Coordinates of C-alpha atoms in Angstrom, one line a residue:
X17 CA -9.9 -21.9 15.2
X18 CA -7.4 -19.8 14.3
X19 CA -9.7 -17.6 12.2
X20 CA -12.4 -17.4 15.0
X21 CA -9.5 -15.8 17.3
X22 CA -8.3 -13.6 14.7
X23 CA -11.8 -12.4 14.2
X24 CA -12.4 -12.0 17.8
X25 CA -9.0 -10.1 18.2
X26 CA -9.8 -7.7 15.4
X27 CA -13.2 -6.9 17.3
X28 CA -11.5 -5.7 20.4
X29 CA -10.1 -2.7 18.5
X30 CA -13.3 -1.0 16.9
X31 CA -11.1 2.4 16.8
X32 CA -8.8 1.0 14.3
X33 CA -11.7 -0.1 11.9
X34 CA -12.8 3.6 12.3
X35 CA -9.6 4.6 11.5
X36 CA -8.8 2.1 8.5
X37 CA -12.2 3.4 6.8
X38 CA -10.3 6.4 5.9
X39 CA -7.6 4.5 3.9
X40 CA -10.3 2.3 2.4
X41 CA -12.5 5.3 1.3
X42 CA -9.3 6.8 -0.5
X43 CA -8.5 3.3 -2.1
X44 CA -12.0 2.9 -3.3
X45 CA -11.5 6.5 -4.8
X46 CA -8.2 5.6 -6.6
X47 CA -9.6 2.1 -7.7
X48 CA -12.5 3.9 -9.2
X49 CA -9.8 5.9 -11.3
X50 CA -7.6 3.1 -12.4
X51 CA -10.7 1.2 -13.6
X52 CA -12.0 4.1 -15.6
X53 CA -8.7 5.4 -17.2
X54 CA -7.9 1.6 -18.2
X55 CA -11.1 1.2 -19.9
X56 CA -11.5 4.8 -21.4
X57 CA -7.8 4.0 -22.8
X58 CA -9.0 0.9 -24.7
X59 CA -8.7 -1.9 -22.4
X60 CA -11.1 -4.5 -22.2
X61 CA -13.0 -4.5 -18.6
X62 CA -11.8 -7.8 -17.2
X63 CA -8.0 -6.4 -17.8
X64 CA -8.1 -3.9 -14.7
X65 CA -10.2 -6.2 -12.8
X66 CA -8.3 -9.6 -12.8
X67 CA -4.8 -7.1 -12.4
X68 CA -6.3 -5.6 -9.2
X69 CA -7.2 -9.4 -7.8
X70 CA -3.9 -11.0 -8.8
X71 CA -1.4 -8.2 -8.7
X72 CA -2.8 -5.7 -6.5
X73 CA -0.3 -2.9 -6.3
X74 CA -1.9 0.5 -7.1
X75 CA 1.1 2.1 -8.4
X76 CA 2.5 -0.7 -10.3
X77 CA -1.0 -1.4 -11.8
X78 CA -1.4 2.3 -13.0
X79 CA 2.2 2.2 -14.4
X80 CA 1.6 -0.9 -16.3
X81 CA -1.5 0.1 -17.7
X82 CA 0.4 3.3 -18.6
X83 CA 2.8 1.4 -20.5
X84 CA 0.0 -0.5 -22.2
X85 CA -1.8 2.6 -23.1
X86 CA 1.3 4.1 -24.7
X87 CA 1.9 1.3 -27.1
X88 CA 4.1 -0.8 -25.1
X89 CA 4.0 -4.8 -25.2
X90 CA 3.0 -7.0 -22.0
X91 CA 6.6 -7.3 -21.2
X92 CA 7.5 -4.1 -20.7
X93 CA 4.7 -3.4 -18.7
X94 CA 5.1 -6.4 -16.7
X95 CA 8.9 -5.3 -16.0
X96 CA 7.8 -1.8 -15.4
X97 CA 5.6 -2.9 -12.6
X98 CA 7.7 -5.5 -11.1
X99 CA 10.3 -2.5 -11.0
X100 CA 8.2 -0.2 -9.2
X101 CA 6.7 -2.8 -6.8
X102 CA 10.2 -4.1 -5.4
X103 CA 10.1 -1.5 -2.7
X104 CA 7.4 -3.8 -1.1
X105 CA 10.3 -6.4 -0.2
X106 CA 11.5 -3.7 2.5
X107 CA 7.9 -3.4 3.8
X108 CA 7.6 -7.3 4.0
X109 CA 10.8 -7.4 6.2
X110 CA 9.5 -4.6 8.1
X111 CA 6.1 -6.3 9.1
X112 CA 7.2 -9.8 8.9
X113 CA 6.7 -10.6 12.4
X114 CA 3.6 -8.4 12.6
X115 CA 1.8 -10.8 9.7
X116 CA 2.3 -14.0 12.0
X117 CA 4.1 -17.3 11.8
X118 CA 1.7 -19.6 10.1
X119 CA 2.6 -20.6 6.3
X120 CA -1.3 -19.3 5.3
X121 CA -1.1 -16.2 7.5
X122 CA 2.2 -15.5 5.6
X123 CA 1.2 -16.1 2.0
X124 CA -2.1 -14.1 2.5
X125 CA -0.4 -11.6 4.5
X126 CA 2.2 -11.1 1.9
X127 CA -0.5 -10.5 -1.0
X128 CA -1.7 -7.7 1.6
X129 CA 1.4 -5.8 2.1
X130 CA 1.0 -2.1 0.6
X131 CA 2.4 1.2 1.5
X132 CA -0.9 2.2 3.3
X133 CA -1.3 -1.0 5.2
X134 CA 2.4 -1.0 6.4
X135 CA 2.3 2.5 7.4
X136 CA -1.1 1.8 9.3
X137 CA 0.3 -1.0 11.0
X138 CA 3.5 0.2 12.0
X139 CA 1.7 3.4 13.5
X140 CA 0.4 1.3 16.2
X141 CA 2.4 1.3 19.6
X142 CA 2.3 -2.3 20.3
X143 CA 2.5 -5.7 18.6
X144 CA -1.1 -7.0 19.3
X145 CA -2.4 -3.8 17.9
X146 CA 0.0 -3.7 15.0
X147 CA -1.0 -7.3 14.0
X148 CA -4.9 -6.3 14.2
X149 CA -4.3 -3.1 12.2
X150 CA -2.3 -4.8 9.7
X151 CA -5.3 -7.5 8.9
X152 CA -8.4 -4.8 9.5
X153 CA -6.3 -2.4 6.9
X154 CA -5.2 -5.1 5.0
X155 CA -8.4 -7.3 4.2
X156 CA -10.5 -4.1 4.2
X157 CA -8.5 -2.2 1.6
X158 CA -8.3 -5.3 -0.6
X159 CA -12.1 -5.6 -0.7
X160 CA -12.6 -1.9 -1.3
X161 CA -9.7 -1.5 -4.0
X162 CA -11.1 -4.4 -6.3
X163 CA -15.0 -3.2 -5.7
X164 CA -13.5 0.5 -6.8
X165 CA -11.9 -0.8 -9.8
X166 CA -14.8 -3.0 -11.1
X167 CA -17.3 -0.2 -10.6
X168 CA -15.0 2.4 -12.3
X169 CA -14.4 -0.1 -15.3
X170 CA -18.0 -0.7 -15.3
X171 CA -18.4 3.1 -15.6
X172 CA -15.9 3.5 -18.2
X173 CA -15.8 7.0 -19.8
X174 CA -18.7 8.3 -17.9
X175 CA -16.5 9.6 -15.4
X176 CA -14.4 11.7 -17.9
X177 CA -11.0 13.2 -16.9
X178 CA -10.6 11.8 -13.5
X179 CA -8.0 14.2 -12.6
X180 CA -10.5 17.0 -12.8
X181 CA -12.1 15.5 -9.7
X182 CA -8.6 15.1 -7.7
X183 CA -9.1 11.1 -7.7
X184 CA -5.4 11.1 -8.2
X185 CA -4.6 12.6 -5.3
X186 CA -6.4 10.9 -2.8
X187 CA -4.3 8.1 -1.9
X188 CA -0.9 10.4 -1.4
X189 CA -3.1 12.6 0.8
X190 CA -3.8 9.5 3.0
X191 CA -0.5 8.1 3.1
X192 CA 1.0 11.5 4.3
X193 CA -1.7 11.7 7.1
X194 CA -0.4 8.0 8.3
X195 CA 3.2 8.6 8.1
X196 CA 3.0 12.0 10.3
X197 CA 2.7 10.4 13.7
X198 CA 6.1 8.4 13.2
X199 CA 7.9 11.6 11.9
X200 CA 7.1 13.8 14.8
X201 CA 7.6 10.8 17.3
X202 CA 11.3 9.8 15.6
X203 CA 14.4 11.9 14.7
X204 CA 16.0 9.2 12.8
X205 CA 12.9 8.4 10.6
X206 CA 12.7 11.9 10.0
X207 CA 16.4 12.2 8.8
X208 CA 15.9 9.1 6.8
X209 CA 12.4 10.7 5.3
X210 CA 14.5 13.7 4.3
X211 CA 17.1 12.0 2.7
X212 CA 15.0 9.8 0.7
X213 CA 13.4 12.4 -0.5
X214 CA 16.0 14.6 -1.5
X215 CA 17.4 11.6 -3.5
X216 CA 14.3 11.2 -5.2
X217 CA 13.7 14.6 -6.1
X218 CA 17.3 15.2 -7.3
X219 CA 16.7 12.1 -10.0
X220 CA 13.1 12.6 -10.8
X221 CA 14.2 14.8 -14.2
X222 CA 16.6 11.9 -15.3
X223 CA 14.9 8.8 -15.0
X224 CA 11.5 7.2 -15.6
X225 CA 8.3 7.5 -13.5
X226 CA 8.7 4.9 -10.6
X227 CA 12.2 4.9 -10.2
X228 CA 12.5 8.0 -7.8
X229 CA 10.4 5.7 -5.2
X230 CA 13.1 3.1 -5.4
X231 CA 15.9 5.5 -5.1
X232 CA 14.1 7.1 -2.0
X233 CA 14.6 3.7 -0.3
X234 CA 18.3 4.9 0.0
X235 CA 17.2 6.7 3.2
X236 CA 16.6 3.5 4.9
X237 CA 20.4 3.0 5.0
X238 CA 20.5 6.0 7.1
X239 CA 18.2 5.0 9.8
X240 CA 19.4 1.4 9.8
X241 CA 22.7 3.0 10.5
X242 CA 21.4 5.4 13.2
X243 CA 19.6 2.4 15.1
X244 CA 22.7 0.2 14.9
X245 CA 25.1 2.8 16.7
X246 CA 22.3 3.1 19.2
X247 CA 22.3 -0.4 20.0

């Protein structure tokens, strides 16, 4: 019954499906890149495929595979991925009410939390649209990402250098497009983003890849402080 109700709610927002399809397309393209890079680097096909189903965290997966291909062990790869993916803790708090209250909904929703899904959901103007946007974006992107990874892994080295086609830039470009409306509408968000970006750029030359993303979360403190004083 609950599944039927959720499907009915989603069907009422065809424009969300249209908009989310752009994110799905980028997800599939980068998934192909990830699968191809993993297999071309020497990993068996099942590694990127299973990782995408179980871990499902694009940037963390790229980092973990990078460690493995550079000669690091599984423990170092897992630690790198976990460190980079700690940012999703903040994202989960932001969409905790959006996901829903049921135990199954929270379990599945937690697995679908990504930068793109959270940004797409929070860009919506009301709770009903935010919830529909989260599930539309999350479920669709999960399916397309894993299909892309499988296709890339099976294609392997036939794609050559994925950077040549700009596949590595597709996801960041879509994410920027998603957050631009929030940046225009809220000056507190702009100040937080500028602080986070400045901190990330400052530490980039001195820290491993992925750490600047975590440092950028410090910008949330400025946002929270402004909101607290406004209240």
